[in-house]
Short mmCIF file of N, CA and C in Angstrom, two decimals:
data_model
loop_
_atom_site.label_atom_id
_atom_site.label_comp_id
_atom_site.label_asym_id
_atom_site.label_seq_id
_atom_site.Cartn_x
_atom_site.Cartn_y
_atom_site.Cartn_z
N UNK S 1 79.26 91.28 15.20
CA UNK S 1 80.38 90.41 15.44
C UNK S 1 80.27 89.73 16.81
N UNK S 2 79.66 90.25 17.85
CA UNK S 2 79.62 90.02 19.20
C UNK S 2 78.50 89.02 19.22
N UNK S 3 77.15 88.89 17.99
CA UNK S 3 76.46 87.98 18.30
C UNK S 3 77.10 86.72 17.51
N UNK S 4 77.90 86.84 16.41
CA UNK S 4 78.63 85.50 16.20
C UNK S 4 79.53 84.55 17.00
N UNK S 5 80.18 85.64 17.87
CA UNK S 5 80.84 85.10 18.66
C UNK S 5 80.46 84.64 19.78
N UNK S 6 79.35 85.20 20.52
CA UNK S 6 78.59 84.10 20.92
C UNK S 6 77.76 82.91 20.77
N UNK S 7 77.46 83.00 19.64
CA UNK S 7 76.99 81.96 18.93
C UNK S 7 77.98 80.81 18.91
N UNK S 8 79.02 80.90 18.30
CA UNK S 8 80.52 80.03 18.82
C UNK S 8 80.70 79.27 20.01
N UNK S 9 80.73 80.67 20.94
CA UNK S 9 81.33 79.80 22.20
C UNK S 9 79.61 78.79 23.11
N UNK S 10 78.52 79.30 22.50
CA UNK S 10 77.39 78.72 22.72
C UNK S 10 77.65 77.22 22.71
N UNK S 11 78.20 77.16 20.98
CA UNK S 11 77.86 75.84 20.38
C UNK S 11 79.18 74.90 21.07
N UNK S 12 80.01 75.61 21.04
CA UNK S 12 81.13 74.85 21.34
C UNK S 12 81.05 74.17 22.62
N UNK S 13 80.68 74.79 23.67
CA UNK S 13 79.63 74.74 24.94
C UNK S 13 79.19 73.55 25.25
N UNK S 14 77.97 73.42 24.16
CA UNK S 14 76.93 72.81 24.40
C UNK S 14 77.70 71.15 23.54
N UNK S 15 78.50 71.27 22.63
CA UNK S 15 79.20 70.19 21.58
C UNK S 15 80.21 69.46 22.89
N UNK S 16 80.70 70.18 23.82
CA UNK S 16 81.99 69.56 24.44
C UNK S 16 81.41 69.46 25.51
N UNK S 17 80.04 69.76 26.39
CA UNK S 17 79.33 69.35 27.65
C UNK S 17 78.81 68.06 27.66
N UNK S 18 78.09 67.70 26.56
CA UNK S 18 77.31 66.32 26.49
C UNK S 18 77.51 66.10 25.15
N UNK S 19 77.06 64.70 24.82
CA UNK S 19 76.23 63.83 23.83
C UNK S 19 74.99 64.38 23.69
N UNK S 20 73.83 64.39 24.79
CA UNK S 20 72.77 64.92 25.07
C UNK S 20 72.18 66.29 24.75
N UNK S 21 73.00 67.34 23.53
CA UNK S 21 72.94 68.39 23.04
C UNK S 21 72.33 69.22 24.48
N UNK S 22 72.54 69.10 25.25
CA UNK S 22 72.69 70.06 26.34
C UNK S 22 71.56 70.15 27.30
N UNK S 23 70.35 68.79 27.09
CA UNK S 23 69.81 68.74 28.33
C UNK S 23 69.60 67.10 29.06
N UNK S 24 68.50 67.05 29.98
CA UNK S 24 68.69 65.76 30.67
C UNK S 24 68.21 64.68 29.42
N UNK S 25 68.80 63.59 28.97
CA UNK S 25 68.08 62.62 28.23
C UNK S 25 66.97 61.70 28.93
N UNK S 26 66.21 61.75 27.82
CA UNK S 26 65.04 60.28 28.81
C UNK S 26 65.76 58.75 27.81
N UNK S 27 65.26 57.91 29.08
CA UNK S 27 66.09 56.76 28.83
C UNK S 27 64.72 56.38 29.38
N UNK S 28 64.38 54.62 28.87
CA UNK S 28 63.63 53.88 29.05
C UNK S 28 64.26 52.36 28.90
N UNK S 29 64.56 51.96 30.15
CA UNK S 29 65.13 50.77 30.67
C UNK S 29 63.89 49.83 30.67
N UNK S 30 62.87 49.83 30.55
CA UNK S 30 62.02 48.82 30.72
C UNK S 30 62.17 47.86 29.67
N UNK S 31 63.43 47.65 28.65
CA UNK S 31 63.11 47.06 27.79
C UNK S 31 63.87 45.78 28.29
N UNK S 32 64.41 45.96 29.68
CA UNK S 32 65.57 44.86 30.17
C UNK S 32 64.96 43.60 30.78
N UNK S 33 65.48 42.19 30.16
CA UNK S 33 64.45 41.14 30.22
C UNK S 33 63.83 40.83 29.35
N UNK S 34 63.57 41.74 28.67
CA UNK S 34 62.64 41.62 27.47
C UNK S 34 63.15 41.00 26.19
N UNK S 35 62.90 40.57 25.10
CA UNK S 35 63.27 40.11 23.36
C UNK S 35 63.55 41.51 22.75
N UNK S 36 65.04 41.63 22.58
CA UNK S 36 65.99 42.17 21.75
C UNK S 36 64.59 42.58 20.24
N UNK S 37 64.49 43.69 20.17
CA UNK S 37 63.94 43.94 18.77
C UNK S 37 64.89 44.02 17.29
N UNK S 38 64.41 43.11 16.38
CA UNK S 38 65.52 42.69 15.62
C UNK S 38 65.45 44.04 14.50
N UNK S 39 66.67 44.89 13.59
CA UNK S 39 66.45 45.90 13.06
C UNK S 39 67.63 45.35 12.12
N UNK S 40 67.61 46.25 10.93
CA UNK S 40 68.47 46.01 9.50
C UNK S 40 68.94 47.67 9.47
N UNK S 41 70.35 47.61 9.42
CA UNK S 41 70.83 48.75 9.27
C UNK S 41 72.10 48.44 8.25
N UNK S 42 72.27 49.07 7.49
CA UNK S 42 73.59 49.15 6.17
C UNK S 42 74.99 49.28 7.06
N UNK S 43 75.71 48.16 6.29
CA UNK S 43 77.20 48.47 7.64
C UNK S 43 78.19 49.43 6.45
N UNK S 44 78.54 49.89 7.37
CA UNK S 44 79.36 50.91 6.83
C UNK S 44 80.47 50.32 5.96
N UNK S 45 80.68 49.13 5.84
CA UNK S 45 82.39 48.58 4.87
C UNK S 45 81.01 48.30 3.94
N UNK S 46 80.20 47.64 3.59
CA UNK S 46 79.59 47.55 2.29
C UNK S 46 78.17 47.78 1.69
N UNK S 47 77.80 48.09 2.71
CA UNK S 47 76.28 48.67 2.72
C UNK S 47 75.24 47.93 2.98
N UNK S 48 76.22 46.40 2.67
CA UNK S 48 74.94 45.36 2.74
C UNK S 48 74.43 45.25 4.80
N UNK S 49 73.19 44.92 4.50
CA UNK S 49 72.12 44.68 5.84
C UNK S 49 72.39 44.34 6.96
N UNK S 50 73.07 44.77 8.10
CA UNK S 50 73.19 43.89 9.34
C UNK S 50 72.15 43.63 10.28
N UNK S 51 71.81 42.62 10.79
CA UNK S 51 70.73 42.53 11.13
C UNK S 51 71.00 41.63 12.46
N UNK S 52 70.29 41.64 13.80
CA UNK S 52 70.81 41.79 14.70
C UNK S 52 70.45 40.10 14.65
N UNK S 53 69.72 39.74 14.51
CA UNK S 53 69.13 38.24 14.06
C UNK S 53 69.75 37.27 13.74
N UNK S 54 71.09 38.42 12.65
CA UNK S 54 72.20 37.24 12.39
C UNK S 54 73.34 36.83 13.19
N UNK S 55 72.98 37.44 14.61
CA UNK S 55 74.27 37.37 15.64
C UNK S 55 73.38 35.94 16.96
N UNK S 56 72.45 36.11 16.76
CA UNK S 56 71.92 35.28 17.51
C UNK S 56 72.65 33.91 17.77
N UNK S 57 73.07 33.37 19.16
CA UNK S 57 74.20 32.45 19.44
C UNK S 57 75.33 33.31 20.19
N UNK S 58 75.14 34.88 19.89
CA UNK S 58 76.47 35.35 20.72
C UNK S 58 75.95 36.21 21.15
N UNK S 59 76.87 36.66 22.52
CA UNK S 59 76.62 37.97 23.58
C UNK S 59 76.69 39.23 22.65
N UNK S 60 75.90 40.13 22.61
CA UNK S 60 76.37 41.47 21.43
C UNK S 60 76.30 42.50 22.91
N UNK S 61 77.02 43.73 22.44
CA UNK S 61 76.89 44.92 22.97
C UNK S 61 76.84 45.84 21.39
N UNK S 62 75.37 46.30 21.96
CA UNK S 62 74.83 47.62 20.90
C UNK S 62 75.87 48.92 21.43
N UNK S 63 76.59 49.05 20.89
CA UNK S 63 76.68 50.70 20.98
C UNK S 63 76.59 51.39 20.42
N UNK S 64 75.63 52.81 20.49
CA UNK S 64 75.03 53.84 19.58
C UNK S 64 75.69 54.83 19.94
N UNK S 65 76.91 55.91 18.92
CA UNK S 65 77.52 56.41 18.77
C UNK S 65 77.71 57.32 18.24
N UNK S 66 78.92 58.10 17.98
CA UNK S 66 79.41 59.25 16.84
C UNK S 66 80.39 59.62 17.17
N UNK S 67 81.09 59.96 16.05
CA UNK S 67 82.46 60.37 16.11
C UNK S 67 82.77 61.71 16.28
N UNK S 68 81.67 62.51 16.43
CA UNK S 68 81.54 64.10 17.20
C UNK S 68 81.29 63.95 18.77
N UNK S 69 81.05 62.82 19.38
CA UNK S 69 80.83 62.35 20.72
C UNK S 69 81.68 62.18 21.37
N UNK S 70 82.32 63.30 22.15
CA UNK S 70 83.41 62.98 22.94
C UNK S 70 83.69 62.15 24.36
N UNK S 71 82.24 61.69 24.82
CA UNK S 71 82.60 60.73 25.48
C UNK S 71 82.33 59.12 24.59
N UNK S 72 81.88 59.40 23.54
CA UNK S 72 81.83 58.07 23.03
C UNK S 72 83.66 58.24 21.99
N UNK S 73 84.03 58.91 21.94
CA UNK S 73 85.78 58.94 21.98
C UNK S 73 86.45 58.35 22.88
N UNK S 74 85.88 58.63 24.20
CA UNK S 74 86.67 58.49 25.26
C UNK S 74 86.82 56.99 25.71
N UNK S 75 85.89 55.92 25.15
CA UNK S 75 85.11 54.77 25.47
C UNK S 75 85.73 53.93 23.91
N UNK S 76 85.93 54.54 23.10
CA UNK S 76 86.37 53.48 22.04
C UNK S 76 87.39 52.92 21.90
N UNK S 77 88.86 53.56 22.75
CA UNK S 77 89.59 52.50 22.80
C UNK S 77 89.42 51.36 23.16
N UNK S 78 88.72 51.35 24.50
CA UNK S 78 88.08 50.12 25.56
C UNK S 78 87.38 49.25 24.39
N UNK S 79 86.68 49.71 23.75
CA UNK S 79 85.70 48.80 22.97
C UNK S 79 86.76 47.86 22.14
N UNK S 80 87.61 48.82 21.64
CA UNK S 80 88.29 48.09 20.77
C UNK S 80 89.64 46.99 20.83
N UNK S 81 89.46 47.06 22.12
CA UNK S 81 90.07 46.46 23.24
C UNK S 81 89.77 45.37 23.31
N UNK S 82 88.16 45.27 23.93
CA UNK S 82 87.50 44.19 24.00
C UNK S 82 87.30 43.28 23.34
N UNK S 83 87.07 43.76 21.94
CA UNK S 83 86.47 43.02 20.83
C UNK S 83 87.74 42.35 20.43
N UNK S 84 89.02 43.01 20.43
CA UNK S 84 90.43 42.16 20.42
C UNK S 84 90.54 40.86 21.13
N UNK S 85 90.28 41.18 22.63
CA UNK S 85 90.41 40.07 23.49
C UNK S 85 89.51 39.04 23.57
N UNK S 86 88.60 39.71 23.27
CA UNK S 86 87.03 38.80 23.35
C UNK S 86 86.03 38.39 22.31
N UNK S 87 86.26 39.09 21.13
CA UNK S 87 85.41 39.04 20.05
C UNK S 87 85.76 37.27 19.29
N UNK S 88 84.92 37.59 18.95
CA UNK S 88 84.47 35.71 18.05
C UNK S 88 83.55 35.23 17.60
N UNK S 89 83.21 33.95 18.25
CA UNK S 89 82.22 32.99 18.05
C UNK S 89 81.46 33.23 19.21
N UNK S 90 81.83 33.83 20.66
CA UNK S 90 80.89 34.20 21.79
C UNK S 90 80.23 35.41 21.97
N UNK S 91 81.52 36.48 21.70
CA UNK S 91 81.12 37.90 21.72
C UNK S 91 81.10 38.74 20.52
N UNK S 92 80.59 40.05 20.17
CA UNK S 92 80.43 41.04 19.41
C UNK S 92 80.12 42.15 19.58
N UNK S 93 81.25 43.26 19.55
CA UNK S 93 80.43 44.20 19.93
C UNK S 93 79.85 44.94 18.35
N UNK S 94 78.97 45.95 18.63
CA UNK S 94 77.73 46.29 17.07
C UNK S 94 78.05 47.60 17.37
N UNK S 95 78.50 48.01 16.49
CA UNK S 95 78.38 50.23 16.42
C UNK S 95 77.30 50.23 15.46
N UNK S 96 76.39 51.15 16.25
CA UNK S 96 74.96 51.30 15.41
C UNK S 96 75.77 53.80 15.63
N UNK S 97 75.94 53.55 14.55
CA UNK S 97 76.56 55.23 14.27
C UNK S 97 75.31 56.06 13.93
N UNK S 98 75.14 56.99 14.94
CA UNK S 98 73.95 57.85 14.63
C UNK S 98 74.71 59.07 13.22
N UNK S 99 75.02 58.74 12.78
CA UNK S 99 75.67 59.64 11.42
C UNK S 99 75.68 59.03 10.01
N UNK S 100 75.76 59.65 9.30
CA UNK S 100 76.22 59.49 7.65
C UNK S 100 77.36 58.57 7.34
N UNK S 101 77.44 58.17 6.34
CA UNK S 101 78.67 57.50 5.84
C UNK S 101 79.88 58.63 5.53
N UNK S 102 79.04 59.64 4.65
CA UNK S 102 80.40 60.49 4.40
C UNK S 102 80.90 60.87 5.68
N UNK S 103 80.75 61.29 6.36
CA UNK S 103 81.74 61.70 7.76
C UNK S 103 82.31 60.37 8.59
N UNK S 104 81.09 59.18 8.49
CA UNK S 104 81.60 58.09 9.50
C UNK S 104 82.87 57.57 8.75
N UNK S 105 82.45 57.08 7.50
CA UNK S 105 84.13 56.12 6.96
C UNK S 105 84.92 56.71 6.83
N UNK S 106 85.72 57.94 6.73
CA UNK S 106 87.09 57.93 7.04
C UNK S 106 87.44 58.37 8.80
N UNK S 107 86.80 58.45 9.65
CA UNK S 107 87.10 58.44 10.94
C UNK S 107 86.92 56.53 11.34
N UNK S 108 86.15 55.91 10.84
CA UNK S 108 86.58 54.48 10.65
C UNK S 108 87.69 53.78 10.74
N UNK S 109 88.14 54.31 9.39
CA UNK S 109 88.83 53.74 8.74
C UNK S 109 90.63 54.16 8.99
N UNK S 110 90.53 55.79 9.74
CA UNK S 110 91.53 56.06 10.37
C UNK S 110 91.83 55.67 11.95
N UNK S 111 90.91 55.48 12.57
CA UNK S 111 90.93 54.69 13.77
C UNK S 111 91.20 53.23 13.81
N UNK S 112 91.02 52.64 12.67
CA UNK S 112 91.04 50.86 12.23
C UNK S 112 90.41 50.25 13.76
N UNK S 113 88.55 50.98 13.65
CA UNK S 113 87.59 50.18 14.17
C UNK S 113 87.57 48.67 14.13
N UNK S 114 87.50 47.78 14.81
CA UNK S 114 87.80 46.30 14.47
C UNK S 114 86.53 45.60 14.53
N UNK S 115 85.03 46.42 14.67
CA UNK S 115 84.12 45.57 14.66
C UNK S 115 82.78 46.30 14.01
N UNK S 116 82.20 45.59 13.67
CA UNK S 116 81.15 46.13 12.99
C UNK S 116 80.69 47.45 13.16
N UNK S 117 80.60 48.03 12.13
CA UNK S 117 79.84 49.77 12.48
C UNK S 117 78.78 50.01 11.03
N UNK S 118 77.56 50.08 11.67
CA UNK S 118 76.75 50.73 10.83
C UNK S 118 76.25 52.38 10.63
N UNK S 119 75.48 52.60 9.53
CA UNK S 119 75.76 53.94 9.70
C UNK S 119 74.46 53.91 9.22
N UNK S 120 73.59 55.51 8.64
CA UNK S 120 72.42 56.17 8.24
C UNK S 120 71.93 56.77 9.52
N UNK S 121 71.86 58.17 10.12
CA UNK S 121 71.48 58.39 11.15
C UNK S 121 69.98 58.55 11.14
N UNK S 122 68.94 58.27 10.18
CA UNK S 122 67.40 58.14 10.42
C UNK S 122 67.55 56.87 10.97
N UNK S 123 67.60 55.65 10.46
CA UNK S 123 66.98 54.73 10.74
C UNK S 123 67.94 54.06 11.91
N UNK S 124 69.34 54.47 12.27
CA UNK S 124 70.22 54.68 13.67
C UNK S 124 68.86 54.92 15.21
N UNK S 125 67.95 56.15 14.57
CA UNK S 125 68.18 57.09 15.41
C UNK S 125 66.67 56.21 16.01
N UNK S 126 66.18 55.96 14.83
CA UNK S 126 64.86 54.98 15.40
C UNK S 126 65.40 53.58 15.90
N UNK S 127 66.17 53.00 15.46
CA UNK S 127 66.53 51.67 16.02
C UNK S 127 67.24 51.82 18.09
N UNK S 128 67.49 53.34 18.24
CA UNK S 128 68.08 54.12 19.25
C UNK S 128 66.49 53.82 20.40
N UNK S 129 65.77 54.29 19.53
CA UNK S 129 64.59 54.72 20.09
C UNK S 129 63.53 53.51 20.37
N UNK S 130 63.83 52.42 19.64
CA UNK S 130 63.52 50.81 19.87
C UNK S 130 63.87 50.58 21.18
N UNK S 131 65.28 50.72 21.23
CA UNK S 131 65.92 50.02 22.38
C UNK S 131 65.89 51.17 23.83
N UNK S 132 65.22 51.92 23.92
CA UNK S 132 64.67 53.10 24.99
C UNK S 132 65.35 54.17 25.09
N UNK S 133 66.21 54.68 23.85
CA UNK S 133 66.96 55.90 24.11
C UNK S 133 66.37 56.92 23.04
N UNK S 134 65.07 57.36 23.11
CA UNK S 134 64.44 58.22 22.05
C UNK S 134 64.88 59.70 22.17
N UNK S 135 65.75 60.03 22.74
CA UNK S 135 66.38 61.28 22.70
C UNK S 135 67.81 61.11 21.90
N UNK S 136 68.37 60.10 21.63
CA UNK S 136 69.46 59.61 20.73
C UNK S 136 70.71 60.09 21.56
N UNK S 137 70.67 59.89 22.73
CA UNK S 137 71.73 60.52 23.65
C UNK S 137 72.89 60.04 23.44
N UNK S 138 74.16 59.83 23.76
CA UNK S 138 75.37 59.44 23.45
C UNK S 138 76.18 59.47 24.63
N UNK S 139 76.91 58.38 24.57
CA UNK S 139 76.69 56.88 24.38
C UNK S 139 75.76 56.36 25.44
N UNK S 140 75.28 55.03 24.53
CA UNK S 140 74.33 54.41 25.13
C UNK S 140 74.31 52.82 24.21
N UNK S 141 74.85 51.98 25.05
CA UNK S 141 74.96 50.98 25.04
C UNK S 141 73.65 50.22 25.54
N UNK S 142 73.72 48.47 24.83
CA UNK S 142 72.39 47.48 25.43
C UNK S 142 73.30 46.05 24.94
N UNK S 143 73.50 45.39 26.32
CA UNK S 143 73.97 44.32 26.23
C UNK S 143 73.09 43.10 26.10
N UNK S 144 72.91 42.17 24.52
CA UNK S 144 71.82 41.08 24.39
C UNK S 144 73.03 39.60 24.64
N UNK S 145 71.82 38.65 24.95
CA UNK S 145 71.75 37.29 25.31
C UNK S 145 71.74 37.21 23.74
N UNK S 146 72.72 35.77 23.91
CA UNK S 146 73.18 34.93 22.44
C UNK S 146 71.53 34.36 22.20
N UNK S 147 70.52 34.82 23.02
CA UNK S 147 69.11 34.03 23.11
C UNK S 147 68.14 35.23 22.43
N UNK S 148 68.95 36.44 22.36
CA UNK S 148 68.63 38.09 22.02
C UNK S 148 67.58 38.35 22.87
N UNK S 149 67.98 38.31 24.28
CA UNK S 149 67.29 38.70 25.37
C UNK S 149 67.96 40.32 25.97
N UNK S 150 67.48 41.52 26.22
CA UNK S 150 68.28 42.75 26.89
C UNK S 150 68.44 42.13 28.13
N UNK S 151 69.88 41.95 27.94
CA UNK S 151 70.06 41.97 30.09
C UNK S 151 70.64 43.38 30.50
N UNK S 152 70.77 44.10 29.79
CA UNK S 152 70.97 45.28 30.39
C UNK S 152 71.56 46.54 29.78
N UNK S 153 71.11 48.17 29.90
CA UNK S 153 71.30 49.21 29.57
C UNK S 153 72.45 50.11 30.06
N UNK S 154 73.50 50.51 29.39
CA UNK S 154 74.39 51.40 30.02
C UNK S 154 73.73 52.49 29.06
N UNK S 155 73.85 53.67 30.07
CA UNK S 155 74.02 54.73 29.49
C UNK S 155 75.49 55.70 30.25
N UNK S 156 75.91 56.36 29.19
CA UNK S 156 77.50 57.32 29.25
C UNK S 156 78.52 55.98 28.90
N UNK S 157 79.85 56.40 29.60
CA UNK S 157 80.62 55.36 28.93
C UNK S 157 80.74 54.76 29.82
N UNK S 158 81.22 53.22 29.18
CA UNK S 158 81.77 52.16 30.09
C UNK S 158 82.93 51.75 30.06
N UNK S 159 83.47 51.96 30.95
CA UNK S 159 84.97 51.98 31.45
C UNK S 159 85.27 50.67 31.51
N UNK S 160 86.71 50.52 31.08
CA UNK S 160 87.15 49.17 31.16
C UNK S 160 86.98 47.99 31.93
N UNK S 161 87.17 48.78 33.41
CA UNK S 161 86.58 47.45 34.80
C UNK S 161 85.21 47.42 34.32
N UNK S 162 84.50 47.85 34.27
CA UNK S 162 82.99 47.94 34.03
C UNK S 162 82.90 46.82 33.03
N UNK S 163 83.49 46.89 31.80
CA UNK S 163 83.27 45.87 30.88
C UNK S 163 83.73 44.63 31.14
N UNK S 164 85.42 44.60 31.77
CA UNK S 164 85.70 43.14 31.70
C UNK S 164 84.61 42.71 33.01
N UNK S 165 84.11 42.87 33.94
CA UNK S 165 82.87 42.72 34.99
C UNK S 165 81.95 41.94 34.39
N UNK S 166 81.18 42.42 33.22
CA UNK S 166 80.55 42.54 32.16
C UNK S 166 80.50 41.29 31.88
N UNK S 167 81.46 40.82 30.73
CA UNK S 167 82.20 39.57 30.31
C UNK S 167 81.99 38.46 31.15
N UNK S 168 83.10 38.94 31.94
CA UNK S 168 83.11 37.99 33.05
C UNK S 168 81.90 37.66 33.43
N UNK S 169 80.99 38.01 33.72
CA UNK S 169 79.62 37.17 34.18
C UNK S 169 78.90 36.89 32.95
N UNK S 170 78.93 37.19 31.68
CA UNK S 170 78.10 36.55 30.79
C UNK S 170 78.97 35.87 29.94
N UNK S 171 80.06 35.80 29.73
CA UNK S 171 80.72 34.65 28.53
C UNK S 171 80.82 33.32 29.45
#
């Protein structure tokens, strides 16, 4: 009984310390400056293809996520914030969901997410690993040029001043 219960407070531990299942993540920023790598992932309202190719003309913010991610909890009001105030014909933000459909759409759909969210956590986790986060850490954002250029990598969350900052110099 004493090794279950540590087993518990282990996991619980390691679930409510990080995204990063409990050690340092490697991150690879060199991709900033560089051409946006274009990827097809199934969006979670219909399965059909989103593809980053088809946003080209507007500012996107990638954010790679989960709804077991409590700092990517902590960060989704803000998002959804943004995409209120700012979303359109200039901006977009993209949830690339390192998870399944069965668990992602009804935390979706009970939050009334307002912007795109894709899901399948294989091909999430490689499109993660495109953009320099091959440890699939959480959260970890990549802000592209309407030209699908990376101007730049957040990793953890980004706080509201942080974003409207953000905006403000690229819309």
């Amino acid at each position: 009984m004493k090794i279950i219960a540590r087993w518990i407070i282990l996991v619980s531990c390691l679930m409510l310390s990080s995204c990063d299942r409990g050690r340092q993540p490697i991150f690879d920023i060199s991709l900033e400056g560089k051409a946006a790598p274009d990827f097809s992932l199934p969006l979670l309202s219909d399965d059909s293809p989103l593809k980053l190719s088809d946003y080209r003309g507007k500012l996107v913010l990638l954010n790679f996520w989960a709804s077991w991610c409590p700092p990517c909890m902590q960060e989704l009001p803000t998002f959804m914030k943004m995409q209120a105030k700012y979303g359109g014909d200039k901006f977009t933000i993209l949830g690339v969901a390192t998870e399944d459909k069965d668990t992602l759409l009804p935390f979706v759909l009970d939050n009334k997410v307002n912007y795109p969210v894709t899901h399948n956590l294989e091909l999430a986790s490689k499109v993660a690993a495109a953009y320099g986060d091959p440890d699939g850490a959480l959260p970890y954002s990549v802000l592209i040029s309407p030209d699908q250029t990376v101007l730049k990598i957040y990793t953890g969350i980004i706080k509201a001043e942080q974003f409207e900052a953000m905006l403000d110099k690229h819309l």
